[in-house]
Short mmCIF file of C-alpha atoms in Angstrom, two decimals:
data_model
loop_
_atom_site.label_atom_id
_atom_site.label_comp_id
_atom_site.label_asym_id
_atom_site.label_seq_id
_atom_site.Cartn_x
_atom_site.Cartn_y
_atom_site.Cartn_z
CA LEU A 1 116.79 -18.38 -39.60
CA LEU A 2 114.89 -15.06 -39.57
CA PHE A 3 111.67 -16.91 -38.59
CA PHE A 4 114.25 -18.02 -35.10
CA SER A 5 113.66 -13.86 -34.24
CA PHE A 6 110.16 -14.38 -33.91
CA ILE A 7 109.54 -17.13 -31.84
CA GLY A 8 109.60 -14.81 -28.71
CA PHE A 9 106.30 -13.37 -29.67
CA GLU A 10 104.33 -16.28 -29.01
CA ASP A 11 106.42 -16.90 -25.55
CA MET A 12 103.71 -14.65 -24.09
CA SER A 13 101.33 -17.25 -24.00
CA ALA A 14 103.38 -18.84 -21.59
CA ALA A 15 102.49 -16.29 -18.99
CA ALA A 16 99.00 -16.76 -19.24
CA GLU A 17 98.22 -17.72 -15.84
CA GLU A 18 99.98 -15.23 -14.36
CA ALA A 19 98.17 -12.79 -16.20
CA LYS A 20 94.97 -10.71 -14.69
CA ASN A 21 92.79 -11.08 -17.93
CA PRO A 22 94.64 -13.39 -20.18
CA ALA A 23 91.68 -13.34 -22.88
CA ARG A 24 91.88 -9.47 -23.54
CA ASP A 25 95.30 -8.93 -22.82
CA LEU A 26 97.39 -11.70 -24.40
CA PRO A 27 96.29 -11.13 -27.75
CA ARG A 28 96.34 -7.10 -27.50
CA ALA A 29 100.40 -7.69 -25.78
CA MET A 30 101.29 -10.10 -28.89
CA LEU A 31 99.58 -8.02 -31.95
CA SER A 32 101.08 -4.63 -30.54
CA ALA A 33 104.56 -6.26 -30.03
CA ILE A 34 104.73 -7.90 -33.78
CA ALA A 35 103.46 -4.44 -35.16
CA ILE A 36 105.94 -2.57 -33.59
CA THR A 37 108.94 -4.76 -34.23
CA LEU A 38 107.69 -4.55 -37.64
CA PHE A 39 107.73 -1.14 -38.10
CA LEU A 40 111.09 -0.77 -36.47
CA TYR A 41 112.28 -3.52 -38.31
CA ILE A 42 111.24 -2.23 -41.77
CA GLY A 43 112.15 1.50 -40.72
CA THR A 44 115.54 0.20 -39.74
CA ALA A 45 116.09 -1.48 -42.88
CA LEU A 46 115.34 1.73 -44.64
CA VAL A 47 117.46 3.75 -43.00
CA MET A 48 120.31 1.16 -43.76
CA THR A 49 120.20 0.73 -46.99
CA GLY A 50 120.24 4.64 -47.56
CA ILE A 51 123.40 4.90 -46.28
CA VAL A 52 125.15 2.09 -47.28
CA PRO A 53 124.32 0.13 -50.95
CA SER A 54 122.69 -3.42 -50.32
CA GLN A 55 125.53 -5.36 -51.95
CA GLU A 56 128.02 -3.83 -49.33
CA PHE A 57 126.12 -6.19 -46.80
CA TYR A 58 126.38 -9.50 -48.29
CA GLY A 59 128.89 -11.39 -46.20
CA GLN A 60 128.54 -9.46 -43.30
CA TYR A 61 127.91 -10.43 -39.93
CA ASN A 62 126.79 -7.67 -38.26
CA PRO A 63 125.55 -5.17 -41.02
CA LEU A 64 124.17 -2.67 -38.66
CA ALA A 65 127.10 -2.16 -37.05
CA LEU A 66 128.89 -1.49 -40.43
CA VAL A 67 126.35 1.31 -41.04
CA THR A 68 127.16 2.88 -37.65
CA GLU A 69 130.71 2.90 -38.38
CA ARG A 70 130.11 4.73 -41.64
CA ILE A 71 128.74 7.81 -39.31
CA SER A 72 130.61 7.38 -36.34
CA PRO A 73 132.92 4.81 -34.73
CA ILE A 74 131.38 5.96 -31.23
CA TYR A 75 128.31 4.80 -32.45
CA ALA A 76 128.98 1.59 -33.05
CA GLU A 77 130.66 1.21 -29.72
CA PHE A 78 127.29 2.15 -28.61
CA LEU A 79 125.72 0.08 -30.88
CA ASP A 80 127.88 -3.11 -29.88
CA LEU A 81 126.46 -3.15 -26.39
CA GLY A 82 122.96 -2.36 -27.10
CA VAL A 83 122.84 -5.07 -29.20
CA MET A 84 124.70 -7.92 -26.13
CA LEU A 85 122.09 -6.13 -23.74
CA GLY A 86 119.51 -6.86 -25.98
CA VAL A 87 120.58 -10.49 -26.66
CA THR A 88 121.02 -10.91 -22.54
CA THR A 89 117.16 -9.82 -21.98
CA GLY A 90 115.98 -12.00 -24.64
CA ILE A 91 117.71 -15.33 -23.17
CA PHE A 92 115.97 -14.01 -20.06
CA VAL A 93 112.70 -14.10 -21.16
CA LEU A 94 113.37 -17.80 -23.13
CA LEU A 95 114.55 -19.20 -20.05
CA TYR A 96 111.34 -17.63 -18.21
CA VAL A 97 109.34 -19.43 -20.65
CA GLN A 98 111.24 -22.86 -20.28
CA THR A 99 110.49 -22.84 -16.48
CA ARG A 100 106.88 -21.99 -16.88
CA LEU A 101 106.28 -24.95 -19.28
CA LEU A 102 108.44 -27.39 -17.18
CA TYR A 103 106.50 -26.59 -14.21
CA THR A 104 103.41 -26.93 -15.90
CA MET A 105 103.92 -30.21 -17.46
CA ALA A 106 105.12 -31.46 -14.25
CA ARG A 107 101.81 -30.36 -12.69
CA ASP A 108 99.94 -32.37 -15.22
CA ARG A 109 102.60 -35.18 -14.30
CA LEU A 110 104.11 -35.20 -17.55
CA LEU A 111 107.27 -34.55 -15.79
CA PRO A 112 108.53 -35.62 -12.37
CA ALA A 113 106.94 -33.62 -9.48
CA TRP A 114 110.36 -32.05 -8.55
CA PHE A 115 110.04 -29.48 -11.20
CA THR A 116 107.02 -28.19 -9.38
CA LYS A 117 108.96 -26.94 -6.18
CA LEU A 118 109.05 -23.14 -5.76
CA HIS A 119 111.02 -20.74 -4.38
CA VAL A 120 110.06 -20.01 -0.20
CA ARG A 121 110.33 -16.02 -1.25
CA HIS A 122 109.76 -15.63 -4.71
CA ALA A 123 107.03 -18.39 -5.70
CA SER A 124 108.89 -19.30 -8.71
CA PRO A 125 109.94 -22.76 -10.08
CA ILE A 126 113.31 -23.17 -8.59
CA ASN A 127 114.23 -26.65 -9.65
CA ALA A 128 112.97 -26.20 -13.30
CA THR A 129 115.11 -22.69 -13.52
CA TRP A 130 118.27 -24.59 -12.56
CA VAL A 131 117.80 -27.35 -15.52
CA ALA A 132 116.69 -24.46 -17.91
CA GLY A 133 119.42 -22.50 -17.05
CA GLY A 134 122.13 -25.48 -16.90
CA ALA A 135 120.92 -26.95 -20.28
CA ALA A 136 121.19 -23.30 -21.95
CA ALA A 137 124.42 -22.82 -20.64
CA LEU A 138 125.90 -26.16 -21.94
CA LEU A 139 124.22 -26.12 -25.67
CA ALA A 140 125.48 -22.39 -25.57
CA GLY A 141 129.07 -23.49 -25.22
CA PHE A 142 129.17 -26.83 -27.34
CA VAL A 143 126.77 -26.16 -29.81
CA PRO A 144 127.34 -24.24 -32.83
CA LEU A 145 125.08 -21.11 -32.71
CA GLU A 146 124.05 -21.58 -36.30
CA THR A 147 122.94 -25.27 -35.51
CA LEU A 148 121.23 -24.26 -32.58
CA ALA A 149 119.15 -21.64 -34.45
CA GLU A 150 118.01 -24.02 -37.12
CA PHE A 151 117.43 -26.61 -34.81
CA SER A 152 115.44 -24.66 -32.82
CA SER A 153 113.21 -22.98 -35.48
CA ILE A 154 112.43 -26.63 -36.76
CA GLY A 155 111.48 -27.89 -33.43
CA VAL A 156 108.94 -24.91 -32.53
CA LEU A 157 107.81 -24.92 -36.37
CA ALA A 158 106.77 -28.57 -35.74
CA ALA A 159 105.15 -27.50 -32.41
CA TYR A 160 102.99 -24.62 -33.97
CA SER A 161 102.00 -27.23 -36.69
CA PHE A 162 100.87 -29.69 -34.08
CA VAL A 163 98.62 -27.31 -32.12
CA ALA A 164 97.57 -25.78 -35.84
CA PHE A 165 96.48 -29.52 -36.23
CA GLY A 166 95.15 -29.98 -32.79
CA VAL A 167 92.32 -26.72 -33.26
CA ILE A 168 90.84 -28.38 -36.26
CA ILE A 169 90.48 -31.74 -34.22
CA LEU A 170 89.23 -30.41 -30.98
CA ARG A 171 86.69 -28.02 -33.00
CA LYS A 172 85.22 -31.63 -34.62
CA THR A 173 85.53 -33.51 -31.17
CA ASN A 174 84.34 -31.01 -29.13
CA PRO A 175 82.19 -28.57 -30.95
CA THR A 176 80.40 -27.47 -27.59
CA LEU A 177 83.94 -26.15 -26.26
CA LYS A 178 84.11 -22.55 -25.87
CA PRO A 179 87.78 -21.97 -24.29
CA LYS A 180 88.98 -18.37 -23.49
CA PHE A 181 90.76 -18.32 -26.63
CA ARG A 182 88.78 -19.22 -29.77
CA CYS A 183 91.01 -19.54 -33.17
CA PRO A 184 88.71 -17.89 -35.64
CA ALA A 185 88.61 -19.08 -39.77
CA VAL A 186 88.79 -22.89 -38.69
CA PRO A 187 89.88 -25.27 -40.46
CA TRP A 188 91.07 -22.60 -43.10
CA LEU A 189 93.29 -20.43 -40.46
CA PRO A 190 95.13 -23.52 -38.78
CA ILE A 191 95.67 -25.43 -42.74
CA CYS A 192 97.18 -22.17 -43.47
CA SER A 193 99.44 -22.03 -40.44
CA VAL A 194 100.70 -26.18 -41.18
CA VAL A 195 101.13 -25.48 -44.64
CA ILE A 196 103.80 -22.59 -44.05
CA ASN A 197 104.86 -24.22 -41.24
CA LEU A 198 106.01 -27.29 -43.09
CA TYR A 199 107.78 -24.82 -46.03
CA LEU A 200 109.84 -22.88 -43.63
CA MET A 201 110.56 -26.93 -41.93
CA TRP A 202 111.58 -27.83 -45.70
CA GLN A 203 114.29 -25.01 -45.76
CA VAL A 204 116.26 -26.60 -43.05
CA ASP A 205 119.56 -28.41 -43.59
CA VAL A 206 119.32 -32.51 -43.96
CA SER A 207 121.66 -33.13 -40.87
CA ASN A 208 119.04 -30.88 -38.98
CA TRP A 209 116.04 -33.21 -40.53
CA ILE A 210 117.87 -35.96 -38.94
CA PHE A 211 118.09 -34.79 -35.52
CA PHE A 212 114.74 -33.83 -35.71
CA LEU A 213 113.31 -36.69 -36.64
CA LEU A 214 115.44 -38.84 -34.04
CA TRP A 215 114.27 -36.72 -31.39
CA VAL A 216 110.50 -36.98 -32.31
CA ILE A 217 110.80 -40.62 -32.59
CA THR A 218 112.25 -40.80 -29.25
CA GLY A 219 109.66 -38.48 -27.53
CA THR A 220 106.92 -40.14 -29.01
CA VAL A 221 108.32 -43.55 -27.41
CA ILE A 222 108.91 -42.02 -23.83
CA TYR A 223 105.18 -40.42 -24.26
CA PHE A 224 103.50 -43.49 -25.04
CA LYS A 225 105.24 -46.14 -22.63
CA TYR A 226 105.67 -43.77 -19.83
CA ILE A 227 104.39 -40.43 -19.68
CA TYR A 228 100.96 -40.75 -21.31
CA TYR A 229 99.77 -42.90 -18.24
CA ARG A 230 100.87 -40.71 -15.97
CA SER A 231 99.09 -37.84 -17.00
CA THR A 232 96.52 -36.01 -15.03
CA LEU A 233 94.20 -35.45 -18.38
CA VAL A 234 94.25 -39.16 -18.94
CA SER A 235 93.95 -40.49 -15.54
CA ASN A 236 90.96 -38.23 -15.32
CA LYS A 237 89.17 -37.13 -18.17
CA LYS A 238 86.50 -35.46 -16.84
CA GLY A 239 89.09 -32.83 -14.68
CA GLY A 240 90.91 -30.02 -16.78
CA ALA A 241 89.02 -28.19 -19.56
CA LEU A 242 91.03 -28.57 -22.83
CA GLY A 243 91.50 -25.45 -24.66
CA GLU A 244 92.68 -24.24 -28.37
#
């Protein structure tokens, strides 16, 4: 479940088309964000365990609130407000990413062209925004949070594994390809990525594995029966450069 907190770092890649210099800015942004966040996480953990013995954190839903209550109840109220605001901004970021993914997939004809409609004033994918927001609201209202976290984690880890494996295949099938982003240490780094992702996926409950396998099978059937033949990349093999 801790992995779920780090999903947002790679969400920056969804904004690659809106960056002025993605080849330079995106790697810097990702690595800087990871470094700053790890520093804050570790520093906060050190302060927390310096105030309250770590044994008292077991079974606590919000251990940080427990620490601030020991200092002052007023601090705890401000902390709860900050957590609410932080979660809200995180949700907005994830929704932003999902709308861009839906828009890009629709542009490649992997989804209906209805998702490519842009807002007249803001030039944002308005239909994709409504669908992503509505789906998130329904899931948040009817599915337990822990189930959502585990299922989201196993889905993202599987996607990371496919991407890492795809880099190895592209390096073999297109050795002359020179994308703006080029993965170093191929195939060893992608292999390490796949192994780590599979290890983390193995920690998920069996029930989530069942739902995940059903999801993959259903998506695979739909893709090869309908979507694959509509793809712009497939119908026009000379158009659209593949990247890593």
